[in-house]
Amino acid sequence: MKLAIIGTGYVGLTTGTCFAEVGHTVVCVDNDVRKVDALTGGRVPIYEPELEALVASNVSAGRLSFSTDLPRAVADSDIIFIAVPTPPQEDGSVDLSYIEAVSQEIAVSLRPEYGYRIVVDKSTVPVSTGSKVAQVIRRYAPGDVDVDVVSNPEFLREGSAVNDLLHPDRIVIGADSQRAMDMMKRVYQPFNAPIVEVDVPSAELIKHAANSFLALKISYINAVAAVCEKAGADVTQVARGIGMDKRISPHFLNAGLGYGGSCFPKDVKGFINVSEQLGEPMNILREVEAINEQQVPRLLARIREKLWVLRNKRIAVWGIAFKQNTDDVRESVSVKIIKALCDEGAHVTAYDPKARETGAAALKGYPVTICDDLYECTRGAETLIVATEWREFALANFGKVREMMRLPIIFDGRNILHAENVLHAGFEYHSIGRRSLYPKAQSPQLRDGDNTAR
Ligand code: NAD
């Protein structure tokens, strides 16, 4: 089928590429000329595992192209997907101006003689957006165009987006006409995944409810972790014990510094906002947010207990991206930590395998040094914080890290390091929801100020 994707970002580019990979002819449209020029010149502007090779092979097979010409894409495509940003506004509501603008552009580009078209909302939107998009199209289209508006929320995870798209758990299609549903099922037929066929508002709600539930699981285990710290229990073991119950599942039960990224924070806010507008406030999600917001201050308080005054202390931070395997730093917890440390006058060095450029942009104006090397980042540091769960951090040579650092203190904000490795190298090891551990030879005085149970 001939597909157009409007918005060539993390979702649009990966989705478009995977649609091409299964045999559709896809044009990815963006109004950012530099992005389209880069892609047309063979450069993929984001880091996502496997994506670059897949883009190249589909471009050379003639199934994937890039353009700034939205009217042409509308003229040439059976189905037009919208994958533009839906950022949060000050009051927590979703900024739908990008969706509105693109809906209008699509509307004025449609012509009755093109025949039937489907406009699909792939962006994450509050319930009822589909009917607004349909209204905009009816209002601005020239003449009587034959169009259905469908909701098809996306569930990919950055860092494993290609695999998630090619092997999805399920595909959600919200359509109010059988013709649209049948055509959408044809688009997804090559993926061989279960399809959830629902109406448009239900599809929209599935996305907000799913992301909010995942955020809730994260905050739940983080709240349990806080109790574990006080009680001398180990949250990793607790999570394992509860996660083996099939009704609960082990996923999203890793205690840590909380959720970040461009989706969870804004989708939780968006769902709270829409539920309030509908007069059925999801107050449970306010607590999810509150727990999440406590994670960075809790970490900083524990570091202050160790180092006392943070001004002029050297602190190394591993990880700038909001999670592993991505260069995306939007709403990254690590960026929040670095900014807070800088505000307290600490000298911060940071390292990330892929988010050095995006990190530098997000931290512009902060006196942080972004390093090219994992070990160099720790030179002279008095504490190392592991803020993102990149695998290479767990595999580091901690003997070498110890030689670089001034004091042997590690805060593992993602519980990913192997305690034996860091203890063996002479570090004291602080993590989330677990007892702090000390190397055998360390003098008891050094332990003062640590309030976690032993
Ligand atoms: P993004 O910022 O990476 O990409 C959006 C793209 O849209 C940008 O390239 C921008 O230039 C382009 N754009 C904006 N206005 C445009 C216009 N008028 N015409 C053409 N292009 C335009 O955003 P993203 O992360 O891909 O997210 C897009 C949507 O998908 C959001 O609603 C998000 O919530 C949702 N989503 C994101 C993820 C994720 O992991 N990033 C996962 C699932 C759903």
Short mmCIF file of C-alpha atoms and ligand atoms in Angstrom, two decimals:
data_model
loop_
_atom_site.label_atom_id
_atom_site.label_comp_id
_atom_site.label_asym_id
_atom_site.label_seq_id
_atom_site.Cartn_x
_atom_site.Cartn_y
_atom_site.Cartn_z
CA MET A 1 0.00 0.00 0.00
CA LYS A 2 1.04 3.61 -0.40
CA LEU A 3 1.52 5.29 2.95
CA ALA A 4 2.47 8.79 4.07
CA ILE A 5 3.83 9.54 7.53
CA ILE A 6 3.61 13.19 8.60
CA GLY A 7 6.28 13.88 11.23
CA THR A 8 9.61 12.09 10.80
CA GLY A 9 10.82 11.91 14.40
CA TYR A 10 11.45 8.92 16.67
CA VAL A 11 8.02 7.46 15.91
CA GLY A 12 7.47 8.62 12.32
CA LEU A 13 10.88 7.58 11.02
CA THR A 14 10.96 4.17 12.70
CA THR A 15 7.33 3.40 11.87
CA GLY A 16 7.72 4.51 8.26
CA THR A 17 10.88 2.47 7.86
CA CYS A 18 9.27 -0.67 9.28
CA PHE A 19 6.21 -0.23 7.06
CA ALA A 20 8.63 -0.05 4.10
CA GLU A 21 10.49 -3.10 5.39
CA VAL A 22 7.32 -5.22 5.20
CA GLY A 23 6.67 -4.10 1.61
CA HIS A 24 4.64 -0.88 1.68
CA THR A 25 5.71 2.21 -0.26
CA VAL A 26 6.26 4.97 2.25
CA VAL A 27 6.97 8.68 2.09
CA CYS A 28 8.04 10.26 5.38
CA VAL A 29 7.21 13.96 5.49
CA ASP A 30 8.60 16.58 7.82
CA ASN A 31 8.55 20.37 7.88
CA ASP A 32 12.10 20.43 9.23
CA VAL A 33 14.04 20.93 6.00
CA ARG A 34 17.39 20.05 7.60
CA LYS A 35 16.03 16.72 8.83
CA VAL A 36 14.63 15.83 5.41
CA ASP A 37 17.87 16.93 3.72
CA ALA A 38 19.89 14.78 6.14
CA LEU A 39 17.71 11.74 5.50
CA THR A 40 17.71 12.28 1.76
CA GLY A 41 21.51 12.48 1.96
CA GLY A 42 21.63 9.14 3.78
CA ARG A 43 22.13 10.46 7.33
CA VAL A 44 19.77 9.27 10.08
CA PRO A 45 19.45 12.13 12.59
CA ILE A 46 18.61 9.97 15.65
CA TYR A 47 20.25 6.97 17.23
CA GLU A 48 18.08 3.88 17.32
CA PRO A 49 19.59 0.38 17.10
CA GLU A 50 19.27 -1.23 13.63
CA LEU A 51 17.51 1.81 12.17
CA GLU A 52 20.29 3.21 9.98
CA ALA A 53 20.81 -0.02 8.04
CA LEU A 54 17.07 -0.52 7.63
CA VAL A 55 16.59 3.04 6.31
CA ALA A 56 19.44 2.56 3.82
CA SER A 57 18.18 -0.77 2.48
CA ASN A 58 14.59 0.43 2.08
CA VAL A 59 15.65 3.67 0.39
CA SER A 60 17.75 1.74 -2.09
CA ALA A 61 14.88 -0.70 -2.68
CA GLY A 62 12.75 2.31 -3.65
CA ARG A 63 10.17 1.72 -0.92
CA LEU A 64 11.14 4.61 1.38
CA SER A 65 11.57 8.30 0.60
CA PHE A 66 11.63 11.61 2.44
CA SER A 67 9.94 14.87 1.58
CA THR A 68 8.77 18.27 2.81
CA ASP A 69 5.90 18.23 0.32
CA LEU A 70 2.81 17.31 2.32
CA PRO A 71 0.22 18.02 -0.45
CA ARG A 72 2.11 15.67 -2.81
CA ALA A 73 2.23 12.96 -0.14
CA VAL A 74 -1.51 13.32 0.45
CA ALA A 75 -2.18 13.10 -3.28
CA ASP A 76 -0.06 9.96 -3.65
CA SER A 77 -0.96 7.94 -0.53
CA ASP A 78 -3.92 5.72 0.43
CA ILE A 79 -3.32 6.27 4.13
CA ILE A 80 -1.84 9.30 5.88
CA PHE A 81 -0.41 8.78 9.37
CA ILE A 82 0.06 11.72 11.74
CA ALA A 83 3.13 11.32 13.99
CA VAL A 84 3.84 14.87 15.18
CA PRO A 85 4.63 15.92 18.77
CA THR A 86 1.94 16.26 21.44
CA PRO A 87 3.92 17.97 24.21
CA PRO A 88 2.53 18.89 27.63
CA GLN A 89 1.45 22.44 28.42
CA GLU A 90 1.98 24.30 31.72
CA ASP A 91 -1.35 23.10 33.15
CA GLY A 92 -0.67 19.45 32.21
CA SER A 93 -3.04 19.47 29.24
CA VAL A 94 -1.77 18.21 25.90
CA ASP A 95 -0.68 20.75 23.30
CA LEU A 96 -2.66 19.67 20.27
CA SER A 97 -1.58 22.56 18.06
CA TYR A 98 0.73 20.33 15.95
CA ILE A 99 -2.12 17.86 15.37
CA GLU A 100 -4.50 20.68 14.48
CA ALA A 101 -2.01 22.27 12.09
CA VAL A 102 -1.28 19.00 10.29
CA SER A 103 -4.99 18.10 10.12
CA GLN A 104 -5.63 21.43 8.41
CA GLU A 105 -2.73 20.94 6.01
CA ILE A 106 -4.01 17.48 5.12
CA ALA A 107 -7.56 18.81 4.72
CA VAL A 108 -6.63 21.56 2.28
CA SER A 109 -4.49 19.11 0.30
CA LEU A 110 -7.32 16.59 -0.19
CA ARG A 111 -9.36 16.54 -3.40
CA PRO A 112 -12.65 14.71 -4.05
CA GLU A 113 -11.08 13.14 -7.17
CA TYR A 114 -8.39 11.39 -5.10
CA GLY A 115 -11.01 8.92 -3.89
CA TYR A 116 -11.06 7.30 -0.45
CA ARG A 117 -8.39 8.28 2.08
CA ILE A 118 -7.72 7.34 5.70
CA VAL A 119 -6.12 9.79 8.10
CA VAL A 120 -4.58 7.93 11.04
CA ASP A 121 -3.61 9.49 14.30
CA LYS A 122 -0.47 7.73 15.54
CA SER A 123 0.57 10.48 17.95
CA THR A 124 -0.46 9.98 21.57
CA VAL A 125 -3.54 12.13 22.12
CA PRO A 126 -6.29 12.61 24.69
CA VAL A 127 -9.58 10.82 24.12
CA SER A 128 -11.88 12.64 21.65
CA THR A 129 -9.04 14.03 19.52
CA GLY A 130 -10.11 11.82 16.60
CA SER A 131 -13.50 13.49 16.35
CA LYS A 132 -11.80 16.92 16.39
CA VAL A 133 -9.45 15.87 13.59
CA ALA A 134 -12.45 14.64 11.56
CA GLN A 135 -14.17 17.99 12.17
CA VAL A 136 -11.12 19.96 10.98
CA ILE A 137 -10.91 17.83 7.83
CA ARG A 138 -14.61 18.31 7.04
CA ARG A 139 -14.32 22.04 7.68
CA TYR A 140 -11.22 22.78 5.60
CA ALA A 141 -11.33 20.19 2.82
CA PRO A 142 -12.28 21.56 -0.60
CA GLY A 143 -15.53 19.85 -1.52
CA ASP A 144 -16.93 16.52 -0.49
CA VAL A 145 -13.91 14.34 0.26
CA ASP A 146 -14.24 10.67 1.22
CA VAL A 147 -12.19 10.32 4.41
CA ASP A 148 -12.19 8.27 7.61
CA VAL A 149 -10.20 9.20 10.68
CA VAL A 150 -8.64 6.30 12.57
CA SER A 151 -6.74 6.03 15.85
CA ASN A 152 -3.70 3.74 15.82
CA PRO A 153 -1.59 4.50 18.89
CA GLU A 154 2.05 3.49 18.90
CA PHE A 155 3.63 1.39 21.65
CA LEU A 156 7.27 1.24 20.51
CA ARG A 157 9.98 1.81 23.09
CA GLU A 158 12.94 3.96 22.13
CA GLY A 159 16.06 1.82 22.22
CA SER A 160 14.23 -1.23 20.86
CA ALA A 161 11.85 0.53 18.48
CA VAL A 162 12.64 -1.49 15.36
CA ASN A 163 12.13 -4.79 17.10
CA ASP A 164 8.99 -3.50 18.85
CA LEU A 165 7.53 -2.37 15.53
CA LEU A 166 8.35 -5.54 13.63
CA HIS A 167 7.22 -7.82 16.49
CA PRO A 168 4.52 -5.96 18.41
CA ASP A 169 2.61 -7.50 21.35
CA ARG A 170 -0.57 -6.15 19.77
CA ILE A 171 -1.76 -3.55 17.32
CA VAL A 172 -4.58 -1.27 18.39
CA ILE A 173 -6.86 0.04 15.66
CA GLY A 174 -9.73 2.37 16.50
CA ALA A 175 -12.05 2.88 13.54
CA ASP A 176 -15.68 3.83 13.17
CA SER A 177 -16.15 2.29 9.72
CA GLN A 178 -15.59 -1.28 8.53
CA ARG A 179 -13.93 -0.02 5.35
CA ALA A 180 -11.26 1.83 7.36
CA MET A 181 -10.78 -1.12 9.71
CA ASP A 182 -10.31 -3.56 6.81
CA MET A 183 -7.77 -1.33 5.10
CA MET A 184 -5.83 -0.79 8.34
CA LYS A 185 -5.77 -4.56 8.90
CA ARG A 186 -4.23 -4.95 5.45
CA VAL A 187 -1.48 -2.49 6.40
CA TYR A 188 -0.64 -4.57 9.46
CA GLN A 189 -1.25 -8.01 7.99
CA PRO A 190 2.49 -8.65 7.30
CA PHE A 191 3.32 -8.09 10.99
CA ASN A 192 1.42 -11.18 12.04
CA ALA A 193 0.43 -9.70 15.41
CA PRO A 194 -2.86 -9.75 17.31
CA ILE A 195 -5.07 -6.82 16.36
CA VAL A 196 -7.31 -5.11 18.90
CA GLU A 197 -10.26 -3.74 16.92
CA VAL A 198 -12.03 -0.98 18.81
CA ASP A 199 -13.78 2.34 18.32
CA VAL A 200 -11.75 5.56 18.06
CA PRO A 201 -12.16 6.83 21.67
CA SER A 202 -11.30 3.41 23.11
CA ALA A 203 -8.10 3.25 21.05
CA GLU A 204 -7.12 6.72 22.24
CA LEU A 205 -7.77 5.74 25.85
CA ILE A 206 -5.84 2.47 25.56
CA LYS A 207 -2.63 4.41 24.94
CA HIS A 208 -3.02 6.85 27.85
CA ALA A 209 -4.20 4.10 30.18
CA ALA A 210 -1.35 1.74 29.19
CA ASN A 211 1.44 4.29 29.67
CA SER A 212 -0.05 5.52 32.93
CA PHE A 213 -0.27 1.94 34.21
CA LEU A 214 3.40 1.34 33.39
CA ALA A 215 4.35 4.58 35.15
CA LEU A 216 2.24 3.43 38.09
CA LYS A 217 4.18 0.16 38.27
CA ILE A 218 7.46 2.07 38.33
CA SER A 219 6.30 4.43 41.07
CA TYR A 220 4.86 1.51 43.03
CA ILE A 221 8.17 -0.33 43.14
CA ASN A 222 10.01 2.91 43.93
CA ALA A 223 7.71 3.47 46.89
CA VAL A 224 8.36 -0.14 47.99
CA ALA A 225 12.10 0.55 47.56
CA ALA A 226 11.91 3.46 50.00
CA VAL A 227 10.32 1.16 52.57
CA CYS A 228 12.98 -1.49 51.88
CA GLU A 229 15.75 1.04 52.55
CA LYS A 230 14.31 1.86 55.96
CA ALA A 231 13.53 -1.77 56.82
CA GLY A 232 16.83 -3.26 55.67
CA ALA A 233 15.12 -5.33 52.97
CA ASP A 234 16.25 -5.74 49.37
CA VAL A 235 13.84 -4.38 46.74
CA THR A 236 15.39 -6.53 44.00
CA GLN A 237 14.43 -9.65 45.90
CA VAL A 238 11.02 -8.25 46.78
CA ALA A 239 10.39 -7.41 43.11
CA ARG A 240 11.48 -10.88 42.06
CA GLY A 241 9.15 -12.43 44.59
CA ILE A 242 6.13 -10.43 43.53
CA GLY A 243 6.94 -10.47 39.81
CA MET A 244 6.82 -14.27 39.66
CA ASP A 245 3.10 -13.98 40.23
CA LYS A 246 1.77 -14.12 36.67
CA ARG A 247 -0.96 -11.63 37.56
CA ILE A 248 1.75 -9.06 38.33
CA SER A 249 4.63 -10.00 35.93
CA PRO A 250 8.28 -9.04 36.50
CA HIS A 251 8.30 -6.20 33.96
CA PHE A 252 8.56 -2.59 35.05
CA LEU A 253 9.42 -3.59 38.59
CA ASN A 254 12.98 -2.27 38.57
CA ALA A 255 13.45 0.26 41.34
CA GLY A 256 15.49 3.29 40.33
CA LEU A 257 15.56 7.03 39.90
CA GLY A 258 12.11 7.11 38.36
CA TYR A 259 10.65 7.36 34.90
CA GLY A 260 11.54 10.05 32.36
CA GLY A 261 11.54 10.40 28.60
CA SER A 262 9.20 12.12 26.23
CA CYS A 263 6.25 9.82 26.91
CA PHE A 264 5.54 8.70 30.49
CA PRO A 265 5.70 12.12 32.21
CA LYS A 266 3.57 13.80 29.58
CA ASP A 267 1.13 10.92 29.13
CA VAL A 268 0.49 10.64 32.87
CA LYS A 269 -0.09 14.41 32.98
CA GLY A 270 -2.28 14.23 29.89
CA PHE A 271 -4.40 11.42 31.32
CA ILE A 272 -4.82 13.25 34.64
CA ASN A 273 -5.88 16.35 32.76
CA VAL A 274 -8.41 14.65 30.50
CA SER A 275 -9.88 12.61 33.38
CA GLU A 276 -10.37 15.83 35.35
CA GLN A 277 -12.03 17.50 32.40
CA LEU A 278 -14.40 14.56 32.17
CA GLY A 279 -15.21 14.89 35.87
CA GLU A 280 -13.62 11.55 36.80
CA PRO A 281 -10.19 12.56 38.14
CA MET A 282 -7.55 9.82 38.14
CA ASN A 283 -6.18 10.93 41.52
CA ILE A 284 -4.15 7.75 41.77
CA LEU A 285 -1.92 9.19 39.04
CA ARG A 286 -1.18 12.30 41.11
CA GLU A 287 0.51 10.01 43.63
CA VAL A 288 2.38 8.25 40.80
CA GLU A 289 3.78 11.64 39.79
CA ALA A 290 4.56 12.67 43.36
CA ILE A 291 6.56 9.48 44.00
CA ASN A 292 8.42 9.95 40.74
CA GLU A 293 9.32 13.53 41.59
CA GLN A 294 10.76 12.45 44.93
CA GLN A 295 13.38 10.17 43.39
CA VAL A 296 15.99 12.79 42.46
CA PRO A 297 15.72 14.77 45.74
CA ARG A 298 16.03 11.47 47.65
CA LEU A 299 19.22 10.59 45.78
CA LEU A 300 20.68 14.07 46.31
CA ALA A 301 19.91 13.89 50.04
CA ARG A 302 21.76 10.56 50.27
CA ILE A 303 24.75 12.00 48.39
CA ARG A 304 24.80 15.03 50.70
CA GLU A 305 24.86 12.69 53.68
CA LYS A 306 28.01 11.16 52.24
CA LEU A 307 29.82 14.22 50.90
CA TRP A 308 28.29 16.85 53.21
CA VAL A 309 28.69 20.06 51.19
CA LEU A 310 28.36 19.55 47.44
CA ARG A 311 29.90 22.90 46.42
CA ASN A 312 33.20 22.23 44.63
CA LYS A 313 32.83 18.47 44.95
CA ARG A 314 33.70 16.51 41.82
CA ILE A 315 30.86 14.26 40.78
CA ALA A 316 30.86 11.96 37.77
CA VAL A 317 27.57 10.96 36.15
CA TRP A 318 27.31 7.97 33.85
CA GLY A 319 24.34 8.25 31.52
CA ILE A 320 22.65 11.35 30.12
CA ALA A 321 19.96 9.73 27.94
CA PHE A 322 16.63 9.01 29.61
CA LYS A 323 17.25 5.29 29.14
CA GLN A 324 19.75 2.93 27.51
CA ASN A 325 20.17 2.45 23.74
CA THR A 326 18.96 5.90 22.79
CA ASP A 327 20.32 9.41 22.35
CA ASP A 328 17.04 10.91 23.54
CA VAL A 329 17.42 13.18 26.57
CA ARG A 330 13.89 14.57 26.70
CA GLU A 331 12.74 14.63 30.37
CA SER A 332 15.82 12.64 31.27
CA VAL A 333 16.21 12.05 35.01
CA SER A 334 19.96 12.22 34.51
CA VAL A 335 19.73 15.73 33.07
CA LYS A 336 17.70 16.75 36.14
CA ILE A 337 20.37 15.33 38.45
CA ILE A 338 23.20 17.07 36.59
CA LYS A 339 21.37 20.40 36.67
CA ALA A 340 20.64 20.06 40.39
CA LEU A 341 24.27 19.20 41.16
CA CYS A 342 25.51 22.17 39.10
CA ASP A 343 23.04 24.43 40.93
CA GLU A 344 24.63 23.34 44.21
CA GLY A 345 28.06 24.26 42.89
CA ALA A 346 29.42 20.75 42.26
CA HIS A 347 31.85 20.15 39.38
CA VAL A 348 30.05 17.63 37.24
CA THR A 349 31.49 15.45 34.50
CA ALA A 350 29.14 13.29 32.46
CA TYR A 351 29.45 10.49 29.95
CA ASP A 352 26.93 8.77 27.70
CA PRO A 353 27.66 6.35 24.86
CA LYS A 354 25.17 7.98 22.46
CA ALA A 355 23.70 11.12 24.03
CA ARG A 356 26.73 13.39 24.05
CA GLU A 357 25.42 15.89 21.49
CA THR A 358 21.80 15.83 22.60
CA GLY A 359 23.03 15.98 26.22
CA ALA A 360 25.25 19.00 25.53
CA ALA A 361 22.25 20.77 23.97
CA ALA A 362 19.98 19.93 26.92
CA LEU A 363 22.62 21.10 29.41
CA LYS A 364 23.56 24.28 27.57
CA GLY A 365 24.44 27.00 30.06
CA TYR A 366 25.32 24.49 32.83
CA PRO A 367 29.01 24.18 33.73
CA VAL A 368 29.13 20.43 33.08
CA THR A 369 31.97 18.72 31.23
CA ILE A 370 30.76 16.07 28.81
CA CYS A 371 33.43 13.41 28.32
CA ASP A 372 34.10 11.06 25.43
CA ASP A 373 35.32 8.28 27.65
CA LEU A 374 33.71 6.34 30.47
CA TYR A 375 36.87 6.23 32.60
CA GLU A 376 38.05 9.77 31.86
CA CYS A 377 34.70 10.97 33.15
CA THR A 378 35.54 9.65 36.62
CA ARG A 379 38.99 11.28 36.92
CA GLY A 380 39.30 12.95 40.34
CA ALA A 381 35.63 12.31 41.16
CA GLU A 382 34.49 12.01 44.74
CA THR A 383 31.31 10.17 43.78
CA LEU A 384 30.11 8.32 40.72
CA ILE A 385 26.38 8.28 39.95
CA VAL A 386 25.02 5.69 37.53
CA ALA A 387 21.96 7.44 36.13
CA THR A 388 21.09 5.44 32.99
CA GLU A 389 21.06 1.65 32.64
CA TRP A 390 23.50 1.33 29.71
CA ARG A 391 24.94 -2.18 29.67
CA GLU A 392 28.51 -0.95 29.26
CA PHE A 393 28.34 0.62 32.72
CA ALA A 394 27.77 -2.76 34.37
CA LEU A 395 30.63 -4.22 32.31
CA ALA A 396 33.17 -1.49 33.23
CA ASN A 397 36.51 -2.29 34.81
CA PHE A 398 35.97 -0.96 38.33
CA GLY A 399 39.62 -1.46 39.28
CA LYS A 400 40.41 1.13 36.62
CA VAL A 401 37.56 3.39 37.75
CA ARG A 402 38.89 3.23 41.33
CA GLU A 403 42.33 4.36 40.15
CA MET A 404 40.74 7.39 38.47
CA MET A 405 38.54 8.49 41.36
CA ARG A 406 39.48 10.47 44.43
CA LEU A 407 36.98 8.83 46.77
CA PRO A 408 35.56 5.30 46.43
CA ILE A 409 31.84 6.07 46.44
CA ILE A 410 29.27 4.84 43.92
CA PHE A 411 25.55 5.58 43.81
CA ASP A 412 23.92 3.15 41.43
CA GLY A 413 20.64 4.84 40.57
CA ARG A 414 19.51 1.97 38.36
CA ASN A 415 20.63 -1.07 40.39
CA ILE A 416 22.60 -2.43 37.45
CA LEU A 417 26.12 -2.87 38.78
CA HIS A 418 27.37 -6.17 40.17
CA ALA A 419 27.96 -5.48 43.85
CA GLU A 420 30.90 -7.96 44.07
CA ASN A 421 32.75 -6.14 41.27
CA VAL A 422 32.54 -2.72 42.84
CA LEU A 423 33.21 -3.95 46.38
CA HIS A 424 36.19 -5.96 45.15
CA ALA A 425 37.59 -2.78 43.57
CA GLY A 426 37.32 -1.05 46.97
CA PHE A 427 34.15 0.99 46.47
CA GLU A 428 31.33 1.54 48.88
CA TYR A 429 28.19 0.78 46.99
CA HIS A 430 24.89 2.60 47.40
CA SER A 431 21.89 1.60 45.34
CA ILE A 432 18.12 1.99 45.39
CA GLY A 433 16.00 0.08 47.89
CA ARG A 434 18.88 -2.05 49.14
CA ARG A 435 21.42 -1.95 51.97
CA SER A 436 24.54 0.06 51.32
CA LEU A 437 27.56 -2.22 51.02
CA TYR A 438 31.14 -1.50 52.07
CA PRO A 439 34.42 -3.16 51.14
CA LYS A 440 35.74 -5.33 53.98
CA ALA A 441 38.83 -3.20 54.61
CA GLN A 442 37.01 0.13 54.95
CA SER A 443 37.31 1.90 58.30
CA PRO A 444 34.03 2.26 60.22
CA GLN A 445 34.33 6.10 60.40
CA LEU A 446 33.82 6.31 56.67
CA ARG A 447 30.41 4.79 57.17
CA ASP A 448 29.19 7.67 59.32
CA GLY A 449 26.41 9.69 57.82
CA ASP A 450 24.92 6.75 56.01
CA ASN A 451 21.39 6.32 57.26
CA THR A 452 20.47 3.25 55.29
CA ALA A 453 19.89 0.14 57.34
CA ARG A 454 22.77 -2.28 57.72
P1 NAD B 1 9.59 13.85 17.60
O1 NAD B 1 9.66 15.21 18.15
O2 NAD B 1 10.79 12.96 17.62
O3 NAD B 1 9.09 13.91 16.07
C1 NAD B 1 8.05 14.71 15.62
C2 NAD B 1 8.37 15.22 14.21
O4 NAD B 1 7.25 15.92 13.71
C3 NAD B 1 9.55 16.19 14.17
O5 NAD B 1 10.52 15.72 13.25
C4 NAD B 1 8.92 17.51 13.71
O6 NAD B 1 9.79 18.26 12.92
C5 NAD B 1 7.73 16.98 12.93
N1 NAD B 1 6.66 17.96 12.72
C6 NAD B 1 6.12 18.83 13.61
N2 NAD B 1 5.17 19.56 13.03
C7 NAD B 1 5.09 19.15 11.74
C8 NAD B 1 4.31 19.54 10.62
N3 NAD B 1 3.38 20.51 10.73
N4 NAD B 1 4.49 18.92 9.44
C9 NAD B 1 5.43 17.95 9.33
N5 NAD B 1 6.20 17.54 10.34
C10 NAD B 1 6.04 18.14 11.53
O7 NAD B 1 8.37 13.15 18.36
P2 NAD B 1 8.16 11.58 18.60
O8 NAD B 1 8.94 11.13 19.78
O9 NAD B 1 8.32 10.87 17.30
O10 NAD B 1 6.62 11.56 19.05
C11 NAD B 1 5.57 11.78 18.12
C12 NAD B 1 4.26 11.31 18.77
O11 NAD B 1 4.32 9.91 19.03
C13 NAD B 1 3.96 11.96 20.11
O12 NAD B 1 2.58 12.13 20.24
C14 NAD B 1 4.42 10.93 21.11
O13 NAD B 1 3.75 11.02 22.32
C15 NAD B 1 4.07 9.65 20.40
N6 NAD B 1 4.85 8.47 20.82
C16 NAD B 1 6.20 8.60 21.03
C17 NAD B 1 6.94 7.47 21.39
C18 NAD B 1 8.42 7.58 21.63
O14 NAD B 1 8.98 6.66 22.23
N7 NAD B 1 9.08 8.65 21.22
C19 NAD B 1 6.31 6.22 21.53
C20 NAD B 1 4.96 6.14 21.27
C21 NAD B 1 4.22 7.27 20.92
#
